[in-house]
Coordinates of C-alpha atoms and ligand atoms in Angstrom, one line a residue:
Chain A
M1 CA 182.9 109.0 68.7
S2 CA 183.9 106.7 66.0
L3 CA 187.2 106.0 67.9
K4 CA 185.3 105.0 71.0
N5 CA 183.2 102.7 69.0
D6 CA 186.2 101.1 67.5
T7 CA 187.8 100.3 70.9
Q8 CA 184.4 99.0 72.0
N9 CA 184.2 96.8 69.0
Y10 CA 187.8 95.7 69.6
S11 CA 187.1 94.5 73.1
Q12 CA 183.9 93.0 72.0
T13 CA 185.4 90.8 69.3
F14 CA 188.0 89.4 71.7
S15 CA 187.1 87.8 74.9
R16 CA 188.8 88.9 78.1
E17 CA 190.6 85.5 78.2
H18 CA 191.9 86.1 74.7
L19 CA 193.1 89.6 75.6
N20 CA 195.0 88.1 78.6
Y21 CA 196.4 85.5 76.3
L22 CA 197.7 88.2 74.0
K23 CA 199.1 90.1 76.9
D24 CA 200.9 87.0 78.1
I25 CA 202.5 86.5 74.7
K26 CA 203.8 90.1 74.7
R27 CA 205.1 89.9 78.2
Q28 CA 206.9 86.7 77.3
K29 CA 208.5 88.3 74.3
I30 CA 209.7 91.3 76.3
L31 CA 211.2 89.0 78.9
I32 CA 213.1 87.0 76.4
L33 CA 214.5 90.0 74.6
S34 CA 215.6 91.7 77.8
S35 CA 217.2 88.5 79.1
R36 CA 219.2 88.3 75.9
I37 CA 220.4 91.9 76.2
I38 CA 221.3 91.4 79.9
L39 CA 223.2 88.3 79.1
L40 CA 225.3 90.1 76.5
V41 CA 226.0 93.2 78.6
A42 CA 226.8 91.0 81.7
F43 CA 229.3 89.0 79.7
F44 CA 231.2 92.0 78.5
L45 CA 230.9 93.7 81.9
I46 CA 232.3 90.7 83.8
W47 CA 235.0 90.4 81.3
E48 CA 235.9 94.0 81.7
V49 CA 235.8 94.0 85.5
A50 CA 237.8 90.7 85.7
A51 CA 240.5 92.1 83.5
K52 CA 240.6 95.4 85.4
F53 CA 241.1 93.7 88.8
K54 CA 243.6 91.3 87.2
W55 CA 241.5 88.2 88.0
I56 CA 242.4 87.3 84.4
D57 CA 245.4 88.4 82.4
P58 CA 244.2 91.0 79.9
F59 CA 247.4 90.4 77.9
I60 CA 246.0 86.9 77.0
T61 CA 242.3 87.5 77.2
S62 CA 242.1 91.1 76.1
Q63 CA 239.5 93.3 77.5
P64 CA 236.4 95.0 76.1
S65 CA 237.7 98.6 76.6
R66 CA 241.0 97.7 74.9
M67 CA 239.0 96.0 72.1
W68 CA 237.0 99.2 71.7
D69 CA 240.3 101.2 71.4
T70 CA 241.6 98.8 68.8
F71 CA 238.3 99.1 66.9
L72 CA 238.6 102.9 67.0
S73 CA 242.2 103.0 65.8
L74 CA 241.4 100.5 63.0
H75 CA 238.5 102.7 62.1
Q76 CA 240.6 105.9 62.1
N77 CA 243.3 104.6 59.9
G78 CA 240.7 103.1 57.6
S79 CA 242.3 99.7 57.5
L80 CA 239.2 98.2 59.2
Y81 CA 237.1 98.7 56.2
K82 CA 239.7 97.4 53.9
H83 CA 239.9 94.1 55.8
I84 CA 236.1 93.8 56.2
G85 CA 235.6 94.6 52.5
I86 CA 238.1 92.1 51.3
T87 CA 236.8 89.3 53.5
I88 CA 233.1 90.0 52.6
S89 CA 233.8 90.2 48.9
E90 CA 235.8 86.9 49.0
T91 CA 232.9 85.3 50.8
I92 CA 230.3 86.6 48.4
I93 CA 232.2 85.6 45.3
G94 CA 232.8 82.1 46.9
F95 CA 229.2 81.8 47.9
V96 CA 227.8 82.9 44.5
S97 CA 230.1 80.8 42.4
G98 CA 229.7 77.8 44.7
T99 CA 226.0 78.1 44.5
L100 CA 225.8 78.6 40.8
L101 CA 228.3 75.9 39.9
G102 CA 226.8 73.5 42.4
S103 CA 223.2 74.0 41.2
L104 CA 224.4 73.7 37.6
M105 CA 226.0 70.4 38.3
A106 CA 223.0 69.2 40.3
I107 CA 220.9 69.9 37.2
L108 CA 223.3 68.0 35.1
L109 CA 223.0 65.0 37.4
W110 CA 219.2 65.2 37.3
W111 CA 219.3 65.3 33.6
S112 CA 221.4 62.2 33.2
D113 CA 220.4 59.3 35.4
F114 CA 223.5 57.4 34.2
L115 CA 225.9 60.2 35.1
S116 CA 224.4 60.6 38.6
K117 CA 224.8 56.9 39.3
V118 CA 228.4 56.9 38.0
L119 CA 229.4 59.9 40.0
D120 CA 227.5 59.1 43.3
P121 CA 230.4 57.5 45.2
Y122 CA 232.8 60.2 44.2
L123 CA 230.5 62.9 45.4
V124 CA 230.1 61.2 48.7
V125 CA 233.9 60.9 49.2
L126 CA 234.6 64.5 48.1
N127 CA 231.8 65.8 50.3
S128 CA 233.1 64.1 53.4
L129 CA 236.8 65.1 52.7
P130 CA 237.8 68.0 55.0
K131 CA 238.5 70.6 52.4
V132 CA 241.2 72.3 54.5
A133 CA 243.4 69.3 53.6
L134 CA 243.3 70.6 50.0
G135 CA 244.6 74.0 51.1
P136 CA 248.3 73.4 50.3
I137 CA 247.4 71.9 46.9
I138 CA 245.2 74.9 46.1
I139 CA 248.0 77.3 47.0
V140 CA 250.4 75.4 44.7
F141 CA 247.9 75.6 41.9
F142 CA 246.6 79.1 42.3
G143 CA 249.3 80.9 44.1
A144 CA 249.1 82.5 47.6
G145 CA 246.4 85.1 46.7
Y146 CA 242.7 85.9 46.4
S147 CA 242.1 83.2 43.8
A148 CA 243.3 80.5 46.3
I149 CA 241.0 81.8 49.0
I150 CA 238.0 82.0 46.7
T151 CA 238.7 78.5 45.4
M152 CA 238.7 77.3 49.0
A153 CA 235.4 79.0 49.7
L154 CA 234.0 77.5 46.6
L155 CA 235.2 74.0 47.3
V156 CA 233.8 74.0 50.8
S157 CA 230.3 74.7 49.6
L158 CA 230.3 73.1 46.2
F159 CA 229.7 69.4 47.1
T160 CA 227.0 70.1 49.7
T161 CA 225.3 72.3 47.2
I162 CA 225.4 69.6 44.5
I163 CA 224.1 66.9 46.9
G164 CA 221.5 69.2 48.5
V165 CA 220.1 70.7 45.3
F166 CA 220.2 67.3 43.5
S167 CA 218.1 65.6 46.2
G168 CA 215.7 68.5 46.1
L169 CA 215.3 68.1 42.3
R170 CA 214.7 64.4 42.7
Q171 CA 212.1 64.7 45.4
V172 CA 209.7 66.5 43.1
D173 CA 206.4 64.6 43.0
K174 CA 206.5 62.0 40.2
E175 CA 202.9 62.6 39.4
K176 CA 203.5 66.2 38.7
I177 CA 206.1 65.1 36.1
T178 CA 203.6 62.6 34.7
L179 CA 201.1 65.5 34.4
L180 CA 203.5 67.4 32.2
K181 CA 204.3 64.4 30.1
T182 CA 200.6 64.0 29.4
F183 CA 200.8 67.3 27.7
G184 CA 203.8 66.1 25.7
A185 CA 206.4 68.0 27.6
N186 CA 210.1 67.4 26.8
K187 CA 212.8 67.1 29.4
K188 CA 213.8 70.8 29.4
Q189 CA 210.1 71.8 29.9
I190 CA 209.8 69.3 32.8
L191 CA 212.9 70.9 34.3
T192 CA 211.9 74.5 34.0
K193 CA 208.1 74.2 34.4
V194 CA 207.9 71.9 37.4
V195 CA 211.2 70.5 38.8
I196 CA 213.0 73.8 39.5
P197 CA 210.0 75.8 40.7
A198 CA 208.8 72.9 42.9
S199 CA 212.2 72.4 44.5
F200 CA 212.8 76.1 45.0
P201 CA 212.4 75.9 48.8
T202 CA 215.0 73.2 49.0
I203 CA 217.4 75.2 46.8
M204 CA 216.9 78.3 49.0
N205 CA 217.6 76.3 52.0
A206 CA 220.8 75.0 50.5
L207 CA 221.8 78.6 49.9
R208 CA 221.3 79.5 53.5
I209 CA 223.6 76.7 54.6
N210 CA 226.1 77.8 52.0
V211 CA 226.6 81.2 53.4
G212 CA 228.0 79.7 56.6
L213 CA 230.2 77.3 54.7
S214 CA 231.6 80.1 52.5
W215 CA 232.7 82.0 55.6
V216 CA 234.4 78.8 56.8
G217 CA 236.2 78.5 53.5
V218 CA 237.3 82.1 53.3
I219 CA 238.6 82.3 56.9
M220 CA 240.4 79.0 56.3
G221 CA 241.9 80.4 53.1
E222 CA 243.0 83.6 54.8
F223 CA 244.6 81.7 57.6
L224 CA 246.7 79.9 55.0
V225 CA 247.7 82.6 52.6
S226 CA 246.4 86.1 52.9
K227 CA 247.9 89.5 53.5
A228 CA 244.6 91.1 54.2
G229 CA 241.1 90.4 55.5
L230 CA 239.6 89.5 58.9
G231 CA 241.1 86.0 58.9
Y232 CA 244.5 87.6 58.2
L233 CA 244.0 90.1 61.1
I234 CA 243.3 87.2 63.5
V235 CA 246.3 85.2 62.4
Y236 CA 248.6 88.2 62.4
G237 CA 247.3 89.4 65.8
S238 CA 248.0 86.1 67.4
Q239 CA 251.5 85.9 65.8
V240 CA 252.5 89.3 67.3
F241 CA 250.6 88.5 70.5
Q242 CA 248.1 91.4 70.0
L243 CA 245.1 89.6 71.5
D244 CA 243.1 92.9 71.3
T245 CA 243.3 92.7 67.5
V246 CA 242.4 89.0 67.5
M247 CA 239.3 89.5 69.7
T248 CA 238.1 92.6 67.9
S249 CA 238.4 90.8 64.6
V250 CA 236.5 87.8 65.8
I251 CA 233.6 89.9 67.1
I252 CA 233.5 91.9 63.8
L253 CA 233.5 88.6 61.9
A254 CA 230.6 87.3 64.1
I255 CA 228.6 90.4 63.4
A256 CA 229.3 90.3 59.6
A257 CA 228.4 86.6 59.3
A258 CA 225.2 87.1 61.3
L259 CA 224.2 90.0 59.1
M260 CA 224.8 88.1 55.9
Y261 CA 222.8 85.1 57.3
I262 CA 219.9 87.4 58.2
G263 CA 220.1 89.0 54.7
V264 CA 219.9 85.6 53.0
S265 CA 217.1 84.4 55.3
Y266 CA 215.2 87.6 54.5
L267 CA 215.8 87.1 50.8
E268 CA 214.5 83.5 51.0
K269 CA 211.4 84.6 52.8
M270 CA 210.7 87.4 50.2
V271 CA 211.2 85.1 47.2
L272 CA 209.1 82.3 48.7
E273 CA 206.3 84.7 49.7
K274 CA 206.2 86.3 46.3
R275 CA 205.5 83.0 44.7
I276 CA 203.3 82.0 47.6
Chain B
M1 CA 178.3 58.8 17.8
T2 CA 179.2 55.3 16.8
T3 CA 182.5 55.8 14.9
P4 CA 185.2 54.3 17.0
I5 CA 187.9 56.8 18.1
V6 CA 190.3 54.3 19.6
K7 CA 190.6 50.5 19.5
I8 CA 192.6 48.5 22.0
N9 CA 193.5 45.0 20.7
N10 CA 194.8 42.3 23.1
L11 CA 196.8 44.8 25.2
S12 CA 199.2 43.2 27.7
K13 CA 201.7 44.9 29.9
I14 CA 204.4 43.4 32.1
F15 CA 206.2 45.5 34.7
H16 CA 209.8 44.5 35.5
S17 CA 211.7 45.0 38.7
P18 CA 215.0 43.2 39.6
K19 CA 213.1 40.8 41.9
E20 CA 210.1 40.0 39.9
E21 CA 207.9 40.7 36.9
T22 CA 204.3 41.7 37.2
L23 CA 201.7 40.9 34.6
A24 CA 199.4 43.9 35.1
V25 CA 197.1 43.6 32.1
K26 CA 196.5 40.6 29.9
D27 CA 194.7 40.5 26.5
F28 CA 192.6 43.6 27.2
S29 CA 190.5 44.6 24.3
L30 CA 188.1 47.5 24.1
E31 CA 186.6 49.9 21.5
V32 CA 185.8 53.4 22.5
R33 CA 183.3 55.3 20.3
A34 CA 183.6 59.0 19.7
G35 CA 181.6 61.0 22.2
E36 CA 180.9 58.3 24.6
F37 CA 181.7 58.1 28.3
V38 CA 183.3 54.7 29.3
V39 CA 184.0 53.9 32.9
L40 CA 186.4 51.1 34.0
V41 CA 185.8 49.4 37.3
G42 CA 187.7 46.6 38.8
P43 CA 189.5 45.4 41.9
S44 CA 192.5 47.3 43.3
G45 CA 195.7 46.7 41.4
C46 CA 194.0 45.0 38.4
G47 CA 195.7 47.3 35.9
K48 CA 193.2 50.1 35.3
S49 CA 195.7 52.9 35.6
T50 CA 198.1 50.9 33.4
I51 CA 195.4 50.8 30.7
L52 CA 195.0 54.6 30.9
S53 CA 198.8 55.2 30.8
A54 CA 199.0 53.0 27.7
L55 CA 196.2 54.9 26.1
A56 CA 197.9 58.2 26.8
G57 CA 201.1 56.8 25.3
L58 CA 203.0 57.2 28.6
I59 CA 204.0 53.5 28.7
K60 CA 204.7 51.0 25.9
P61 CA 202.5 47.9 25.7
S62 CA 204.4 44.6 26.1
A63 CA 202.0 43.1 23.5
G64 CA 198.9 44.1 21.6
E65 CA 198.2 47.4 19.9
I66 CA 196.3 50.6 20.3
I67 CA 194.8 51.9 17.1
Y68 CA 193.5 55.5 17.0
N69 CA 190.8 56.4 14.6
P70 CA 190.6 52.9 13.2
N71 CA 188.0 53.7 10.5
K72 CA 189.8 56.7 9.1
A73 CA 192.4 56.6 6.3
I74 CA 194.9 58.5 8.4
K75 CA 195.3 56.9 11.8
K76 CA 196.7 59.9 13.6
K77 CA 196.9 59.8 17.3
P78 CA 194.2 62.2 18.6
S79 CA 195.2 64.7 21.3
I80 CA 194.7 63.3 24.8
G81 CA 194.0 64.9 28.1
Y82 CA 194.8 63.1 31.3
M83 CA 193.3 63.9 34.7
L84 CA 194.8 62.3 37.8
Q85 CA 193.5 61.6 41.3
Q86 CA 195.2 64.7 42.8
D87 CA 194.6 68.0 41.0
H88 CA 198.3 68.8 41.0
L89 CA 197.7 72.4 40.5
F90 CA 201.0 74.2 40.9
Q91 CA 201.0 76.4 44.0
W92 CA 203.3 78.9 42.5
R93 CA 200.9 79.6 39.6
T94 CA 197.6 81.4 39.7
I95 CA 194.5 79.5 38.6
L96 CA 194.7 81.0 35.1
Q97 CA 198.4 80.3 34.8
N98 CA 197.7 76.7 35.9
A99 CA 194.9 76.4 33.4
I100 CA 197.2 77.4 30.5
L101 CA 200.1 75.1 31.5
G102 CA 199.3 72.6 28.7
L103 CA 199.0 75.4 26.2
E104 CA 202.4 76.7 27.2
I105 CA 204.0 73.2 26.9
Q106 CA 202.5 72.7 23.5
N107 CA 203.5 76.2 22.4
K108 CA 199.9 77.1 21.8
N109 CA 199.6 79.9 24.3
T110 CA 198.3 82.4 21.8
K111 CA 196.1 85.3 22.9
E112 CA 193.1 83.6 21.4
N113 CA 193.6 80.3 23.2
I114 CA 194.3 82.0 26.5
L115 CA 191.1 83.9 26.1
K116 CA 189.3 80.7 25.4
T117 CA 190.6 79.2 28.6
R118 CA 189.5 82.2 30.5
K119 CA 186.0 81.8 29.1
L120 CA 186.0 78.2 30.2
L121 CA 187.0 79.2 33.7
E122 CA 184.3 81.8 33.7
V123 CA 181.6 79.5 32.3
Y124 CA 182.4 76.9 34.9
G125 CA 182.3 79.2 37.9
L126 CA 185.9 80.1 38.4
G127 CA 185.8 83.6 36.8
D128 CA 186.3 85.4 40.1
F129 CA 189.3 83.2 41.0
I130 CA 191.5 83.3 37.9
N131 CA 194.1 85.4 39.8
H132 CA 193.9 83.4 43.0
Y133 CA 196.4 80.7 44.0
P134 CA 195.2 77.1 44.3
N135 CA 195.5 77.0 48.1
Q136 CA 192.8 79.7 48.2
L137 CA 190.3 77.4 46.5
S138 CA 188.1 74.6 47.8
G139 CA 188.8 71.0 46.8
G140 CA 185.9 70.9 44.4
M141 CA 187.0 74.2 42.7
R142 CA 190.5 72.9 42.4
Q143 CA 189.3 69.7 40.7
R144 CA 187.3 71.9 38.3
A145 CA 190.3 74.0 37.6
A146 CA 192.3 70.8 36.9
L147 CA 189.7 69.7 34.4
I148 CA 189.8 73.0 32.6
R149 CA 193.6 72.8 32.5
T150 CA 193.0 69.5 30.7
L151 CA 190.3 70.9 28.4
A152 CA 192.3 73.9 27.5
V153 CA 194.5 72.0 25.0
D154 CA 191.3 70.8 23.3
P155 CA 191.8 67.1 23.7
E156 CA 189.7 64.7 21.7
I157 CA 189.9 62.0 24.4
L158 CA 189.8 62.6 28.1
L159 CA 191.3 60.0 30.5
L160 CA 190.3 60.4 34.1
D161 CA 192.0 58.2 36.8
E162 CA 189.8 58.3 39.9
P163 CA 189.5 62.0 39.6
F164 CA 187.2 62.5 42.6
S165 CA 188.7 60.2 45.2
A166 CA 190.6 62.9 47.0
L167 CA 187.3 64.7 47.8
D168 CA 184.9 64.2 50.7
Y169 CA 181.6 62.5 49.9
Q170 CA 179.4 65.6 49.6
T171 CA 181.8 67.4 47.4
R172 CA 182.5 64.3 45.4
L173 CA 178.8 64.0 44.4
A174 CA 178.6 67.7 43.4
V175 CA 181.9 67.7 41.5
A176 CA 181.1 64.4 39.7
D177 CA 177.8 66.0 38.6
D178 CA 179.6 69.1 37.6
I179 CA 182.4 67.5 35.7
G180 CA 180.2 64.9 34.1
S181 CA 178.0 67.7 32.7
I182 CA 181.0 69.7 31.6
I183 CA 182.4 66.8 29.6
K184 CA 178.9 66.1 28.0
N185 CA 178.5 69.9 27.2
E186 CA 181.9 70.0 25.6
K187 CA 181.1 66.8 23.7
R188 CA 184.3 65.0 24.6
T189 CA 185.1 61.3 24.6
A190 CA 186.0 60.1 28.1
V191 CA 187.5 57.0 29.7
M192 CA 187.3 57.1 33.5
V193 CA 188.5 54.8 36.3
T194 CA 186.6 54.7 39.6
H195 CA 186.1 52.4 42.6
D196 CA 182.6 53.8 43.2
I197 CA 180.0 51.7 41.4
S198 CA 177.3 54.3 41.8
E199 CA 179.5 57.0 40.4
A200 CA 180.3 54.7 37.4
I201 CA 176.7 54.0 36.6
S202 CA 175.6 57.7 37.1
M203 CA 178.2 59.0 34.6
A204 CA 178.8 56.2 32.1
D205 CA 177.4 55.2 28.7
R206 CA 179.2 52.0 29.2
V207 CA 180.7 50.4 32.3
V208 CA 183.6 47.9 31.8
V209 CA 184.1 45.5 34.6
L210 CA 187.6 44.1 34.9
S211 CA 188.8 40.9 36.5
K212 CA 191.4 40.6 39.2
R213 CA 195.0 41.1 38.1
P214 CA 195.9 40.5 35.3
G215 CA 193.1 42.7 34.2
M216 CA 190.9 41.3 31.5
V217 CA 187.4 42.4 30.4
K218 CA 184.8 40.5 32.5
K219 CA 181.7 42.2 31.4
I220 CA 180.6 45.3 29.6
H221 CA 177.3 47.0 30.6
E222 CA 175.5 49.3 28.2
I223 CA 173.9 51.7 30.7
K224 CA 170.4 52.8 29.6
L225 CA 168.5 54.7 32.2
S226 CA 165.0 56.0 31.9
C227 CA 165.1 59.5 33.3
S228 CA 164.2 62.9 32.0
K229 CA 167.5 64.7 32.3
Q230 CA 170.9 63.1 31.9
T231 CA 173.0 64.6 34.6
P232 CA 174.7 62.2 37.0
I233 CA 172.8 63.1 40.1
I234 CA 169.4 62.8 38.4
R235 CA 170.5 59.5 36.8
R236 CA 171.0 58.1 40.2
E237 CA 167.3 58.2 40.8
A238 CA 166.4 56.1 37.7
P239 CA 164.5 52.9 38.4
E240 CA 167.1 50.7 36.7
F241 CA 170.0 52.1 38.7
R242 CA 169.8 49.5 41.5
E243 CA 169.8 46.6 39.0
Y244 CA 173.0 47.7 37.4
F245 CA 174.5 48.3 40.8
N246 CA 173.7 44.8 42.1
E247 CA 174.9 43.2 38.9
I248 CA 178.2 45.0 38.9
W249 CA 178.6 44.5 42.6
K250 CA 178.3 40.8 42.1
E251 CA 180.8 40.7 39.3
L252 CA 183.3 42.6 41.2
D253 CA 183.2 39.8 43.7
V254 CA 184.4 41.7 46.7
H255 CA 185.6 39.7 49.7
V256 CA 186.5 41.1 53.0
S257 CA 188.8 38.5 54.3
Ligands
LIG1 N1 205.7 51.3 37.2 C1 205.4 50.1 37.7 N2 206.4 49.2 38.1 C2 206.1 48.0 38.6 N3 204.8 47.5 38.8 C3 203.8 48.4 38.5 C4 204.0 49.7 38.0 N4 202.8 50.3 37.8 C5 201.9 49.4 38.2 N5 202.5 48.2 38.6 C6 201.8 47.0 39.1 O1 200.9 46.7 38.1 C7 199.6 46.3 38.7 C8 198.5 47.1 38.2 O2 198.7 48.5 38.6 P1 197.7 49.6 38.3 O3 198.2 50.8 38.9 O4 197.4 49.7 36.8 O5 196.4 49.1 39.0 P2 195.0 49.8 39.3 O6 193.9 49.0 38.8 O7 195.1 51.2 38.8 O8 195.0 49.8 40.9 P3 194.2 50.9 41.9 O9 192.8 50.6 41.8 O10 194.8 50.5 43.2 O11 194.6 52.2 41.4 C9 199.8 46.4 40.2 O12 200.1 45.1 40.8 C10 201.0 47.3 40.4 O13 201.7 47.0 41.5
LIG2 MG1 195.1 53.2 39.7

């Protein structure tokens, strides 16, 4: 009885037109999702078929079924997880250190107007410099190992972080700062009570961009020096002409990067929602 | 009621920019008595906000002086509360957390003071909203919360810079009435800036009319209204209201060109 009432109420609160509108939205969503899936499946299917009938040379292009076999063998001998683990940990370390160091330096620049004016041109130049050019120098300084790769990842994201976070800190409403000054706030209180919390969305946004940049840095680093990791697998695979390994690694890399991006976006949403 | 709490002597302020210098205020003198409500009116850009900033100690005068408690032996600067046009409530803090911002900054956020602030919020109709966030409140409520944030640090002088101009007309009348009464209840000294002549007369003990930039005192009106109760909305109905209005309107010399 009460259930019936509820459904009646439901259709009473919404007009027929609105119900149709809701239905349309849902239909649209399903259509988009299914199109996406079809696109993906078709892509691999055509690839597979084209390789099978020798329309393309699977030796050069690889082939989904061969990639699957490669994946399974990498999975069975356990080396897959070693490579993924190494690349991900390098990325996370690069990401976290780049973000922390960059934010810290941005705060320093905010603190000292003089310093920020002095350093401005250098930041612009360093930011526009393609960091891969520094690769050989980094290898000479840090040796051909993890520290070189992490330094690379750090450098790639560092300057964008400094510039992004600094401009976020500076955009905070001057009147909000005046308000704090009327209470007699000192510079540290202005920083912690208003400037950082108010520019939090900008900072989180910088983080999201940094994740992508850290992957770039790590893979670049692994191309140059490494003996393990997904970047290494790709380079090694191409050198010994195992395109199966190369393609498999690229796809795993794509999935890992996407997952990390989603994770950070989710984190951003959670943190922002929590503080409204 | 007649002891002066602050005395401004020949205040001048020049603003500098690479291209020019602007004389914002020139030889401005005014004595504010303890407990009174002074309203500054004047043309746009004549230096009203500059005068408030100087009173609050946010900017340094180019010439002249500001003497606090001129009649006392110890001329200590009284604590000052400043209220701006926007409420500037922080959206990441609840209403209570916003209200105790000043206490936090001055390291006075003791249990006792927080409780006092809570009481203020309750007395002035925000009791049910202390754990809400600013965007859940109406404009008028937000302005009231901003006033309580200012009052929480127990300032002797309140400076209000066009505090109602962000509100729509109806709300503005109600909130002006509200805040005018709160300030009277709490027996604070207040210096307010507004563009609204009626608002000025309805709230002020004295209205100071300023000249065009550089701002100087043109005329000071002692507002004496014959009405039973002294809340801003009732004061608007006093018979003398129109006379003050017309006089001040003429002195402001507004041209639409
Ligand atoms: N920080 C500043 N730097 C340079 N010029 C300034 C500064 N602050 C104010 N001025 C100038 O000083 C003059 C007075 O400004 P002020 O803000 O005190 O006027 P106001 O009377 O409050 O105006 P309004 O009614 O528009 O609020 C204006 O011409 C303004 O452009
Ligand atoms: Mg102003």
